mmCIF file of C-alpha atoms in Angstrom:
data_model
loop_
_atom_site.group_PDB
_atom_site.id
_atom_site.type_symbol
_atom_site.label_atom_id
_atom_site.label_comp_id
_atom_site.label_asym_id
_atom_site.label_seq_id
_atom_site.Cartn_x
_atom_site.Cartn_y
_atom_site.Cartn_z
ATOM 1 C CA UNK Q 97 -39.550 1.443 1.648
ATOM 2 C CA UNK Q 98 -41.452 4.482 3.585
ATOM 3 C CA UNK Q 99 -45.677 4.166 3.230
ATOM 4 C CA UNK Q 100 -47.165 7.169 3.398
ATOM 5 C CA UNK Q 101 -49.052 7.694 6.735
ATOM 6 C CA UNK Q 102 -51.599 10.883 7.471
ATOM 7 C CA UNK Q 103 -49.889 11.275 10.818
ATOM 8 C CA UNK Q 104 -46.673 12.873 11.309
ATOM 9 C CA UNK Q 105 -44.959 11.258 13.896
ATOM 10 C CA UNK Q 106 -45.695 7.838 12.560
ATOM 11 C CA UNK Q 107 -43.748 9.477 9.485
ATOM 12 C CA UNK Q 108 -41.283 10.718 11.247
ATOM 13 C CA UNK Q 109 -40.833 7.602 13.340
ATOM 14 C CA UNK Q 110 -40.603 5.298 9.893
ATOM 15 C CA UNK Q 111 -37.829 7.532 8.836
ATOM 16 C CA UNK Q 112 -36.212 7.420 11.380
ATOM 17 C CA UNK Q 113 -36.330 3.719 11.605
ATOM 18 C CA UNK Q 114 -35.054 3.104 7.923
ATOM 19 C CA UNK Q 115 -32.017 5.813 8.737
ATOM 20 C CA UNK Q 116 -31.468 3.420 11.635
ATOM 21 C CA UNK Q 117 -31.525 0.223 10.026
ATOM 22 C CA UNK Q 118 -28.658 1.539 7.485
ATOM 23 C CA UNK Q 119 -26.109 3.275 9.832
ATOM 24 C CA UNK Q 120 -24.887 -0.090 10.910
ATOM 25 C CA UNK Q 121 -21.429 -1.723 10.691
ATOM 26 C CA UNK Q 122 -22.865 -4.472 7.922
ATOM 27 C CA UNK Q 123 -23.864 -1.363 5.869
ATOM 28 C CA UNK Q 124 -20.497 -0.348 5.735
ATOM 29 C CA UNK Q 125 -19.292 -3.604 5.581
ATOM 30 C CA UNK Q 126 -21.369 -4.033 2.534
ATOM 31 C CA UNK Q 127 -20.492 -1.059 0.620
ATOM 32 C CA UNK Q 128 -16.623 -1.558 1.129
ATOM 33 C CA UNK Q 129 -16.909 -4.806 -0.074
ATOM 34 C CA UNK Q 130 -18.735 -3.862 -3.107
ATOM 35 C CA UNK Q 131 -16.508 -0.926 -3.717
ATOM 36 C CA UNK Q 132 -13.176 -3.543 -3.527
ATOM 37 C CA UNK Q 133 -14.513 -5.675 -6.380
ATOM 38 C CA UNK Q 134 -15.834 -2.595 -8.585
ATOM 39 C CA UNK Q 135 -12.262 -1.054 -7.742
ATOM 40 C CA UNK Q 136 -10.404 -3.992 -8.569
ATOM 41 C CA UNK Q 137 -12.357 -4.536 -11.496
ATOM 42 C CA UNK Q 138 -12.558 -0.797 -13.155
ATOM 43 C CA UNK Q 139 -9.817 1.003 -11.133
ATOM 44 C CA UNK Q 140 -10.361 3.901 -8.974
ATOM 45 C CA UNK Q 141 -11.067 6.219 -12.266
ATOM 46 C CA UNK Q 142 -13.610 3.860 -13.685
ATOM 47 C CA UNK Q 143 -14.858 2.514 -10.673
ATOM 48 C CA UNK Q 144 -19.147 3.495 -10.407
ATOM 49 C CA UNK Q 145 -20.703 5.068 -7.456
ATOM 50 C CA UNK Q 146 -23.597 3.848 -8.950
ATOM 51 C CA UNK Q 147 -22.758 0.467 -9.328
ATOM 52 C CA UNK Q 148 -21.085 0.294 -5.722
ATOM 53 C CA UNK Q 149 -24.416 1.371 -3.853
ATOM 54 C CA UNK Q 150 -26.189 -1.012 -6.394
ATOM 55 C CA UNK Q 151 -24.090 -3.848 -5.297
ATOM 56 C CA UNK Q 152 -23.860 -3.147 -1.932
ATOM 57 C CA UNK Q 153 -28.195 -3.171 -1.840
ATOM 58 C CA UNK Q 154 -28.310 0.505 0.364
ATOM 59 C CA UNK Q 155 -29.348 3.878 -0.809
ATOM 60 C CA UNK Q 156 -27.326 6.800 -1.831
ATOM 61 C CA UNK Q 157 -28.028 8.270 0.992
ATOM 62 C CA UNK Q 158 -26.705 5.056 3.228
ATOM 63 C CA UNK Q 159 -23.522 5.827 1.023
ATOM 64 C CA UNK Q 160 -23.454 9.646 2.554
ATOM 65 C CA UNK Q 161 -23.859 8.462 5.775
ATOM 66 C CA UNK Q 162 -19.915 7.233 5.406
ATOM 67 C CA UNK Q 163 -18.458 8.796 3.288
ATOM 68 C CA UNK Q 164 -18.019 12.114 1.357
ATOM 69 C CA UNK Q 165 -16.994 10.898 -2.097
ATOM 70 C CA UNK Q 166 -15.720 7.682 -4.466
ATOM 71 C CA UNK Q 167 -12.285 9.367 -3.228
ATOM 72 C CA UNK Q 168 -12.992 8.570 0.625
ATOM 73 C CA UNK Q 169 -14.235 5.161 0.252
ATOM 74 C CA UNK Q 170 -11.193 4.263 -1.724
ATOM 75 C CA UNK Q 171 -8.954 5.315 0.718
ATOM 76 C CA UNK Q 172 -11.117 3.966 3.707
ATOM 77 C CA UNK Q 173 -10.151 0.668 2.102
ATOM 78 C CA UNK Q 174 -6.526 1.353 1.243
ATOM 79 C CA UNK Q 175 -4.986 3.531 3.693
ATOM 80 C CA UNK Q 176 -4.436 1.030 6.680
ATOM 81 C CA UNK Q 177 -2.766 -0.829 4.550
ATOM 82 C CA UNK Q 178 -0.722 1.946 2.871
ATOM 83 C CA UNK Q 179 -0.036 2.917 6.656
ATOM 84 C CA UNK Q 180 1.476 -0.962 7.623
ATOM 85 C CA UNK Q 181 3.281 -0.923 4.503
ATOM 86 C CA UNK Q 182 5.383 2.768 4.786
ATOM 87 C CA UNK Q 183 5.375 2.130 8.121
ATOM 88 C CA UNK Q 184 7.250 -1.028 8.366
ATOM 89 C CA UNK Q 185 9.454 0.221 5.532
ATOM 90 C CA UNK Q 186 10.494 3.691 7.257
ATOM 91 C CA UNK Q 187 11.005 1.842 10.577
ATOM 92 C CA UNK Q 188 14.014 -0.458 8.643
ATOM 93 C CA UNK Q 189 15.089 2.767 7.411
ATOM 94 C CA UNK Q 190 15.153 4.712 10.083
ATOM 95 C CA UNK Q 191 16.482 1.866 12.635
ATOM 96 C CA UNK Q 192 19.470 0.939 10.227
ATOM 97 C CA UNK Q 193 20.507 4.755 9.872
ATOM 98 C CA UNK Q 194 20.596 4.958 13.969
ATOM 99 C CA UNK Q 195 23.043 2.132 14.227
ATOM 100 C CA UNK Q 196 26.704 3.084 15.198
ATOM 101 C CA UNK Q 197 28.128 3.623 11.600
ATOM 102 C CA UNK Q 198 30.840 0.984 12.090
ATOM 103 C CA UNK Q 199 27.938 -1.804 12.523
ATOM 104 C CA UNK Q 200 26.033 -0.747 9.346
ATOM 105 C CA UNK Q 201 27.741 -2.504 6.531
ATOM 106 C CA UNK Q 202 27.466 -5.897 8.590
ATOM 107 C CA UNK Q 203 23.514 -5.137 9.574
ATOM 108 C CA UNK Q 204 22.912 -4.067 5.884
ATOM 109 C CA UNK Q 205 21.919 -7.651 4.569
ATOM 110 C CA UNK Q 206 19.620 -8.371 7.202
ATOM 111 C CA UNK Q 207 18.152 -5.188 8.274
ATOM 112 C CA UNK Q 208 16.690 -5.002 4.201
ATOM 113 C CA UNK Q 209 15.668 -8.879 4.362
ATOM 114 C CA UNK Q 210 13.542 -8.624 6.775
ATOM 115 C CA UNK Q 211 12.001 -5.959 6.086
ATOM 116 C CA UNK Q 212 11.441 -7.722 2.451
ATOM 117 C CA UNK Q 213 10.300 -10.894 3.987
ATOM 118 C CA UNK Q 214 8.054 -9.191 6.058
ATOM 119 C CA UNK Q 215 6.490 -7.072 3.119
ATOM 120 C CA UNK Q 216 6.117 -10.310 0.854
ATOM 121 C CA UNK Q 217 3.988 -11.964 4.066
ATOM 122 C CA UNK Q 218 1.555 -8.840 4.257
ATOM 123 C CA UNK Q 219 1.090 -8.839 0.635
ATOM 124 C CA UNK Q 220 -0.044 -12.236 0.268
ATOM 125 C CA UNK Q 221 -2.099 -12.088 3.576
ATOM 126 C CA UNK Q 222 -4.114 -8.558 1.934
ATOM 127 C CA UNK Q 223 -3.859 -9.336 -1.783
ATOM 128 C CA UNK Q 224 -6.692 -7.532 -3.088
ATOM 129 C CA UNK Q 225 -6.828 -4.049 -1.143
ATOM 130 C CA UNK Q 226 -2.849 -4.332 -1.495
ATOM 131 C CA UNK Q 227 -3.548 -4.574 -5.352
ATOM 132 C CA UNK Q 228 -6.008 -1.616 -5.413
ATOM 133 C CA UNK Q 229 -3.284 0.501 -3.646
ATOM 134 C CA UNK Q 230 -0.683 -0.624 -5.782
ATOM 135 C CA UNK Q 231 -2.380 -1.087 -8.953
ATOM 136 C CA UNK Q 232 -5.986 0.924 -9.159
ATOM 137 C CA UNK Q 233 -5.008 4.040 -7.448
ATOM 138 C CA UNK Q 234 -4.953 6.319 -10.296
ATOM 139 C CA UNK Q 235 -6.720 9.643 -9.864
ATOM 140 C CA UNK Q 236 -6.288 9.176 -5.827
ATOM 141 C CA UNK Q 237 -3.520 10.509 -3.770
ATOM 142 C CA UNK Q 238 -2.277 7.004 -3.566
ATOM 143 C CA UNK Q 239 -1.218 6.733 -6.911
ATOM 144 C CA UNK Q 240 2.587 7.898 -6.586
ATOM 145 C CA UNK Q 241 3.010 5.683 -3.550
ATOM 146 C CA UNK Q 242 5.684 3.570 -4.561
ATOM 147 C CA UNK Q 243 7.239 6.292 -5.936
ATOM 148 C CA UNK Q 244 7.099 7.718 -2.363
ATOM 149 C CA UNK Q 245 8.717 4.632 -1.512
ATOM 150 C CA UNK Q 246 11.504 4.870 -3.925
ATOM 151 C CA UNK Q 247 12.851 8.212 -3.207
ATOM 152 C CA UNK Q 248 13.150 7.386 0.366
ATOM 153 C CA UNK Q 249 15.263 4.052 -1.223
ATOM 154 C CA UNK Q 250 17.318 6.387 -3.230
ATOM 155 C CA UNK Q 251 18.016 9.419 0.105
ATOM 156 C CA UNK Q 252 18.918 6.668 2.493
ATOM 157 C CA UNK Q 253 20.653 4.671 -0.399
ATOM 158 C CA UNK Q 254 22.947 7.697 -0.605
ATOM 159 C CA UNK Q 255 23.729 8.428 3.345
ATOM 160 C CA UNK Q 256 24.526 4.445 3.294
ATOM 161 C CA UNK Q 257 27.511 5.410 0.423
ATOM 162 C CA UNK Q 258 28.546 8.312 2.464
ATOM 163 C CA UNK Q 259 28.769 6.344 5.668
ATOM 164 C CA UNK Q 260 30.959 3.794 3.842
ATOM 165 C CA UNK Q 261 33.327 6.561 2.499
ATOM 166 C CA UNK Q 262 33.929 7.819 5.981
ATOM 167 C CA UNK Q 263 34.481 4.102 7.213
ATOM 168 C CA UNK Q 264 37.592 4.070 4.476
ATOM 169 C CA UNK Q 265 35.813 2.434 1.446
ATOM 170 C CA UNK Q 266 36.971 3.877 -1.929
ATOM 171 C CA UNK Q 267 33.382 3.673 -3.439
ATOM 172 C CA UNK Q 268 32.383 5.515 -6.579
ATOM 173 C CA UNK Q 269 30.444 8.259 -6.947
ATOM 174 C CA UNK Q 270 26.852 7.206 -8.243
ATOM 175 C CA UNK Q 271 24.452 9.383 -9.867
ATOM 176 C CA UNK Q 272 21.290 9.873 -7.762
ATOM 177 C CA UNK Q 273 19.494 9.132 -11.120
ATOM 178 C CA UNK Q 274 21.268 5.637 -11.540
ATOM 179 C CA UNK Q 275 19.930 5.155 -7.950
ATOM 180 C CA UNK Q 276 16.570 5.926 -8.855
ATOM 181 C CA UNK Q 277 16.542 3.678 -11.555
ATOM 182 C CA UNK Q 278 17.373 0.914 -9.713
ATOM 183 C CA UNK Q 279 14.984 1.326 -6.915
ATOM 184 C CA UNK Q 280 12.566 2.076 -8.956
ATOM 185 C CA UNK Q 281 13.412 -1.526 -10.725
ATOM 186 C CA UNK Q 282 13.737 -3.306 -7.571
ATOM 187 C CA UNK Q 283 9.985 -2.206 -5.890
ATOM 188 C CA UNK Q 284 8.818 -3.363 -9.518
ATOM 189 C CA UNK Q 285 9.783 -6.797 -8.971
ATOM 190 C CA UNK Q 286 8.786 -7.042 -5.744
ATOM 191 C CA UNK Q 287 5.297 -6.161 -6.447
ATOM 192 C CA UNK Q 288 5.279 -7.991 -9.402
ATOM 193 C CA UNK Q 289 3.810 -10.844 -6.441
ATOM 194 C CA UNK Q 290 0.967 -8.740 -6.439
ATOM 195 C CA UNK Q 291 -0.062 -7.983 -10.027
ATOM 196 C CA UNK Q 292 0.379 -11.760 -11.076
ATOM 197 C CA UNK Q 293 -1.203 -12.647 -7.798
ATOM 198 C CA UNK Q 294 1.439 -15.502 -7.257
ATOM 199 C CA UNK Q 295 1.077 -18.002 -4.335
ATOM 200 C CA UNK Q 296 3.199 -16.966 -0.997
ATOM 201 C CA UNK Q 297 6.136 -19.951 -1.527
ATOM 202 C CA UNK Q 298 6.620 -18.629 -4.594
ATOM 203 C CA UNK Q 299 6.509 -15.076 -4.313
ATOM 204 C CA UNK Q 300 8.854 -14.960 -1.329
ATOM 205 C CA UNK Q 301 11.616 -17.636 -3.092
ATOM 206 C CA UNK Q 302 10.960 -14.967 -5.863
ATOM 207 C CA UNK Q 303 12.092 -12.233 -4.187
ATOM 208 C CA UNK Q 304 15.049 -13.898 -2.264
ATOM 209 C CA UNK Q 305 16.311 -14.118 -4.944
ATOM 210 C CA UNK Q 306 15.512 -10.640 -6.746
ATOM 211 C CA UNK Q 307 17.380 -9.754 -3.738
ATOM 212 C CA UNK Q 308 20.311 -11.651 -4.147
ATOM 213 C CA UNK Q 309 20.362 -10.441 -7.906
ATOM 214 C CA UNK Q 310 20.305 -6.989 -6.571
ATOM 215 C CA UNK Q 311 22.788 -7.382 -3.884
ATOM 216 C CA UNK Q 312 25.408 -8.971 -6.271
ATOM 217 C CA UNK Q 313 24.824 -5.735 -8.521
ATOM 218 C CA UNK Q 314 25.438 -3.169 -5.545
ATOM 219 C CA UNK Q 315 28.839 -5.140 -4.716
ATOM 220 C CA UNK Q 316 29.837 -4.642 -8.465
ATOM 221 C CA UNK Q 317 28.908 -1.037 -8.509
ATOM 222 C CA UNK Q 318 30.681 -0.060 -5.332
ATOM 223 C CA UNK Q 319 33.780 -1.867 -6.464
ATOM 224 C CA UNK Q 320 37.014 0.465 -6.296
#
């Protein structure tokens, strides 16, 4: 609260002091914490600015001070982990499609396990900014980011089928839509840990075993 003082400096200098006070790390602290539960709770499209700065006890103009919209403060929360997540995932990619192509199909398995594994581990350890990015992202530019994820599934999906044709497999010819489907499928289930919220044991015996369901299906589709 500013008192109104008949000298201008001491105005100026009470100002000044309450601008101070709120352009500290708990103030932001405080309003991304408040904006995580009204997120989780309304999504990004029903989320309140009002309600965030309420909860969070600072002004509007404390709010300003960080960031430039509801849009910004969403993806102050979400984007580092948007950024481990597509990260780790492109560098399994990317490392498996640098191998010699004669080591590929016996790196396949465990190149996309541990990747998996690894995913399953960060999702449990960041459940609820991991569930805003995955599940309350609508309305943000975050909110075809699994799809982002499947199409690179589905383009490296395909190379893998070429690379086994030149290495003398007689596999069929799959329909880049069929691949879709499926990849689209599998990322469901795996994130399925994160909408039910399940406990880490669970989730990742879960998913082993997605995997292996998976797995058994790709054998039967690239049988001769």
């Amino acid at each position: 609260m500013i008192i109104p003082i008949y000298n201008n400096n001491v105005i100026y200098h009470c100002y000044v002091e309450v601008a101070m006070q709120e352009n500290t790390p708990d103030t932001l602290n405080k309003i991304q914490k408040a904006a995580l539960k009204e997120f989780l709770d309304n999504g990004f499209l029903g989320a309140s600015l009002r309600q965030i700065v309420k909860d969070a006890g600072v002004t509007t103009g404390a709010f300003y001070g960080y960031f430039s919209s509801k849009e910004a403060l969403f993806a102050s929360i979400v984007e580092p982990h948007a950024a481990a997540l597509m990260g780790r995932f492109m560098e399994a990619q990317l490392s498996f499609a640098e191998l010699p192509e004669k080591d590929q199909p016996e790196h396949m398995g465990e190149a996309s396990g541990s990747c998996v594994r690894w995913m399953v581990d960060y999702i449990c350890e960041h459940r609820d900014p991991v569930k805003l990015l995955l599940c309350k992202a609508e309305g943000t530019s975050y909110e075809h980011f699994v799809h982002g994820m499947v199409e690179v599934e589905v383009e490296h999906t395909l190379r893998y089928m070429d690379v086994l044709r030149r290495l003398g497999h007689d596999i069929p010819v799959l329909d880049q839509s069929l691949c879709h489907i499926i990849a689209s499928a599998m990322f469901g289930g795996i994130f399925e840990i994160v909408i039910h919220d399940m406990p880490h044991e669970q989730a990742m015996r879960d998913v082993e075993q997605l995997r292996a369901f998976y797995t058994a299906g790709w054998m039967k589709l690239m049988s001769p």
